[in-house]
Amino acid sequence: MKQFDVVIVGGGIHGAGVLQAAAAAGHSALLIERLGLASGTSSRSSKLIHGGLRYLESGQFALVRESLRERAIHLRIAPELVELKPFFLPVYRDTRRRPWQLKLGLWMYALLGGFDASTRFGTVPRREWSSLDGLETRDLDAVIRYHDAQTDDALLTRAVVQSALSLGVNVTCSL
Ligand SMILES: Cc1cc2nc3c(=O)[nH]c(=O)nc-3n(C[C@H](O)[C@H](O)[C@H](O)COP(=O)(O)OP(=O)(O)OC[C@H]3O[C@@H](n4cnc5c(N)ncnc54)[C@H](O)[C@@H]3O)c2cc1C
């Protein structure tokens, strides 16, 4: 019977990542998936490779820095799978966080990301509001733009498994 250094149960993004890491470290590895690669939450996520903006609020700065670093790596090594997209934060008269607070948060975000180009942000001029589809402009005080990254989560999972396969691991599942 064939023996493996590492056996991984579950072909979602975590299993795929562990498989690739094991293969890259020179271990023989087997991934067992009962349905299909990325058949679980790894094909049903919000499809963001986000920089962890929301963790700023809870003061998890190390986590934000790590998320931004990982995002930058994804953007660099897998540009065909991960792309930057603009996100718009509308601030209405009764929005709890004021524009200066959001900009301060985004400045910290940029700082933690080493002021990389992907952490650029700014205010969308009023004359451009009409170009934002579906935006309610009544009582709107400001619109702030920043960027986050989007992916196809299932494709990304399969790409990581393919990369591991190219390093010589075994996978049993319906690919
Ligand atoms: C609504 C939602 C939105 C999200 N949005 C984001 C996002 O934007 N960005 C982000 O980074 N993360 C996001 N996440 C989190 C992310 O989707 C999960 O962290 C990730 O998909 C978990 O991957 P996984 O490999 O642990 O699990 P899964 O993808 O669920 O993989 C588990 C696999 O194990 C298999 N399995 C289970 N039991 C067995 C068994 N006994 N034998 C063999 N195989 C088995 C299953 O078939 C499945 O394929 C989101 C999650 C949710 C729910």
Coordinates of C-alpha atoms and ligand atoms in Angstrom, one line a residue:
M1 CA 0.0 0.0 0.0
K2 CA 1.3 3.5 -0.9
Q3 CA 2.4 5.6 2.0
F4 CA 2.2 9.4 2.3
D5 CA 3.8 11.9 4.5
V6 CA 0.7 14.0 4.6
V7 CA -3.0 13.1 4.0
I8 CA -5.4 16.0 3.7
V9 CA -9.2 15.5 4.0
G10 CA -11.2 18.2 2.1
G11 CA -10.5 19.9 -1.2
G12 CA -11.5 23.5 -0.4
I13 CA -9.0 26.3 -0.4
H14 CA -7.5 25.3 2.9
G15 CA -6.9 21.7 1.8
A16 CA -5.5 23.0 -1.5
G17 CA -3.2 25.3 0.3
V18 CA -1.9 22.7 2.7
L19 CA -1.4 20.3 -0.2
Q20 CA 0.6 22.8 -2.1
A21 CA 2.7 23.7 0.9
A22 CA 3.4 20.1 1.6
A23 CA 4.4 19.4 -2.0
A24 CA 6.6 22.5 -2.1
A25 CA 8.3 21.3 1.1
G26 CA 9.1 18.1 -0.6
H27 CA 6.6 15.8 1.2
S28 CA 4.5 13.2 -0.5
A29 CA 0.9 14.2 0.0
L30 CA -2.6 12.9 -0.7
L31 CA -5.7 15.1 -0.9
I32 CA -9.1 13.3 -0.4
E33 CA -12.2 15.1 -1.4
R34 CA -15.6 13.5 -1.3
L35 CA -17.6 15.7 -3.7
G36 CA -15.5 17.9 -5.9
L37 CA -12.7 20.5 -5.5
A38 CA -14.2 23.7 -4.1
S39 CA -17.6 22.1 -3.7
G40 CA -18.0 23.6 -0.2
T41 CA -17.7 27.2 0.9
S42 CA -14.7 27.7 -1.3
S43 CA -17.0 28.2 -4.3
R44 CA -19.6 30.2 -2.3
S45 CA -17.6 33.0 -0.7
S46 CA -17.9 36.7 -1.4
K47 CA -15.0 36.1 -3.7
L48 CA -12.8 38.8 -2.1
I49 CA -9.1 38.6 -1.4
H50 CA -9.6 41.5 1.0
G51 CA -7.0 43.4 2.9
G52 CA -8.9 43.1 6.2
L53 CA -10.2 46.6 6.3
R54 CA -12.9 45.6 8.8
Y55 CA -10.3 44.3 11.3
L56 CA -9.0 47.8 11.8
E57 CA -12.1 48.7 13.8
S58 CA -11.2 45.9 16.4
G59 CA -7.6 47.0 16.5
Q60 CA -6.2 43.8 14.8
F61 CA -3.4 45.7 13.1
A62 CA -1.1 42.7 12.7
L63 CA -4.0 40.8 10.9
V64 CA -4.6 43.8 8.6
R65 CA -0.9 44.0 7.7
E66 CA -0.8 40.2 7.1
S67 CA -4.0 40.4 4.9
L68 CA -2.6 43.3 2.9
R69 CA 0.7 41.5 2.4
E70 CA -1.1 38.3 1.3
R71 CA -3.3 40.3 -1.0
A72 CA -0.3 42.0 -2.6
I73 CA 1.3 38.5 -3.2
H74 CA -1.9 37.2 -4.8
L75 CA -2.1 40.3 -7.1
R76 CA 1.6 39.8 -8.0
I77 CA 1.7 36.0 -8.6
A78 CA -1.8 35.4 -9.9
P79 CA -2.9 38.4 -11.9
E80 CA -5.1 36.2 -14.1
L81 CA -7.1 35.1 -11.0
V82 CA -7.0 38.1 -8.7
E83 CA -7.8 41.7 -9.7
L84 CA -8.2 45.0 -7.9
K85 CA -11.7 46.5 -7.9
P86 CA -12.8 49.9 -6.7
F87 CA -15.2 49.9 -3.7
F88 CA -17.4 52.9 -2.9
L89 CA -18.4 53.9 0.6
P90 CA -21.3 56.3 0.5
V91 CA -21.6 58.6 3.5
Y92 CA -25.1 60.0 4.1
R93 CA -26.1 62.8 6.5
D94 CA -27.1 60.2 9.2
T95 CA -24.2 57.7 8.5
R96 CA -22.5 57.0 11.9
R97 CA -18.9 57.2 10.6
R98 CA -18.1 60.6 9.1
P99 CA -15.9 61.0 6.0
W100 CA -12.9 62.1 8.0
Q101 CA -13.1 58.9 10.1
L102 CA -13.3 56.7 7.1
K103 CA -10.4 58.5 5.5
L104 CA -8.4 58.2 8.7
G105 CA -9.1 54.4 8.7
L106 CA -8.1 54.1 5.1
W107 CA -4.9 56.1 5.7
M108 CA -4.0 53.6 8.4
Y109 CA -4.9 50.8 6.0
A110 CA -2.6 52.3 3.4
L111 CA 0.1 52.7 6.1
L112 CA -0.1 49.0 7.1
G113 CA 0.1 48.2 3.4
G114 CA 3.3 50.2 3.0
F115 CA 1.5 52.8 0.9
D116 CA 1.4 50.2 -2.0
A117 CA -0.5 51.5 -5.1
S118 CA -3.3 49.0 -4.2
T119 CA -4.1 50.9 -1.0
R120 CA -4.8 54.2 -2.7
F121 CA -8.1 55.9 -1.7
G122 CA -9.8 59.2 -2.2
T123 CA -13.1 61.1 -2.4
V124 CA -15.2 60.7 -5.5
P125 CA -16.0 64.2 -6.8
R126 CA -19.7 65.2 -6.6
R127 CA -19.8 65.6 -10.4
E128 CA -19.0 61.8 -10.8
W129 CA -21.7 60.6 -8.5
S130 CA -24.2 60.2 -11.4
S131 CA -21.8 57.7 -13.0
L132 CA -22.2 55.3 -10.0
D133 CA -25.1 53.0 -10.8
G134 CA -27.9 52.7 -8.3
L135 CA -26.4 55.3 -5.9
E136 CA -29.0 57.1 -3.8
T137 CA -27.8 60.7 -3.8
R138 CA -30.4 62.2 -1.5
D139 CA -28.7 63.3 1.8
L140 CA -25.4 62.0 0.4
D141 CA -22.5 63.9 1.9
A142 CA -19.5 62.1 0.4
V143 CA -18.4 59.0 -1.5
I144 CA -15.1 57.5 -0.7
R145 CA -13.3 55.1 -3.0
Y146 CA -10.8 52.5 -2.0
H147 CA -9.7 49.2 -3.6
D148 CA -9.9 45.5 -2.7
A149 CA -9.2 42.4 -4.7
Q150 CA -11.7 40.0 -6.3
T151 CA -11.2 36.4 -7.4
D152 CA -13.0 33.4 -8.7
D153 CA -12.8 31.3 -5.5
A154 CA -13.4 27.9 -7.1
L155 CA -10.9 28.6 -9.9
L156 CA -8.4 29.8 -7.4
T157 CA -8.8 26.6 -5.4
R158 CA -8.4 24.5 -8.5
A159 CA -5.3 26.5 -9.6
V160 CA -3.7 25.9 -6.2
V161 CA -4.4 22.1 -6.5
Q162 CA -3.0 22.2 -10.1
S163 CA 0.1 23.8 -8.8
A164 CA 0.5 21.1 -6.2
L165 CA -0.2 18.4 -8.8
S166 CA 2.6 19.8 -10.9
L167 CA 4.9 19.2 -7.9
G168 CA 3.9 15.5 -7.9
V169 CA 1.2 15.0 -5.2
N170 CA -1.9 12.8 -5.4
V171 CA -5.5 13.8 -5.4
T172 CA -8.5 11.5 -5.2
C173 CA -11.8 13.2 -6.0
S174 CA -14.0 14.2 -8.9
L175 CA -11.8 17.0 -10.4
Ligands
LIG1 C1 -20.9 33.8 2.9 C2 -19.4 33.6 3.0 C3 -18.6 34.6 2.4 C4 -17.2 34.5 2.5 N1 -16.5 35.4 1.8 C5 -15.2 35.3 1.8 C6 -14.4 36.2 1.1 O1 -14.9 37.1 0.4 N2 -13.0 36.1 1.2 C7 -12.4 35.1 1.9 O2 -11.2 35.0 1.9 N3 -13.2 34.2 2.6 C8 -14.5 34.3 2.6 N4 -15.2 33.4 3.2 C9 -14.6 32.4 4.0 C10 -14.1 31.3 3.0 O3 -15.1 31.0 2.1 C11 -13.8 30.0 3.9 O4 -12.9 30.4 4.9 C12 -13.2 29.0 3.0 O5 -13.9 28.7 1.8 C13 -13.1 27.7 3.8 O6 -12.4 26.8 3.1 P1 -12.2 25.3 3.6 O7 -11.2 24.6 2.7 O8 -11.8 25.3 5.0 O9 -13.7 24.7 3.5 P2 -14.5 24.2 2.3 O10 -14.4 25.0 1.1 O11 -15.9 24.1 2.7 O12 -13.9 22.8 1.9 C14 -14.2 21.6 2.7 C15 -14.2 20.5 1.8 O13 -14.1 19.3 2.5 C16 -14.9 18.3 1.9 N5 -15.2 17.3 2.9 C17 -15.9 17.4 4.0 N6 -15.9 16.3 4.7 C18 -15.2 15.4 4.0 C19 -14.9 14.0 4.2 N7 -15.3 13.3 5.2 N8 -14.1 13.4 3.2 C20 -13.7 14.1 2.1 N9 -14.0 15.4 1.9 C21 -14.7 16.0 2.8 C22 -16.1 19.1 1.4 O14 -16.7 18.4 0.3 C23 -15.5 20.4 0.9 O15 -15.1 20.4 -0.4 C24 -16.6 33.4 3.2 C25 -17.4 32.5 3.8 C26 -18.8 32.6 3.7 C27 -19.6 31.5 4.4

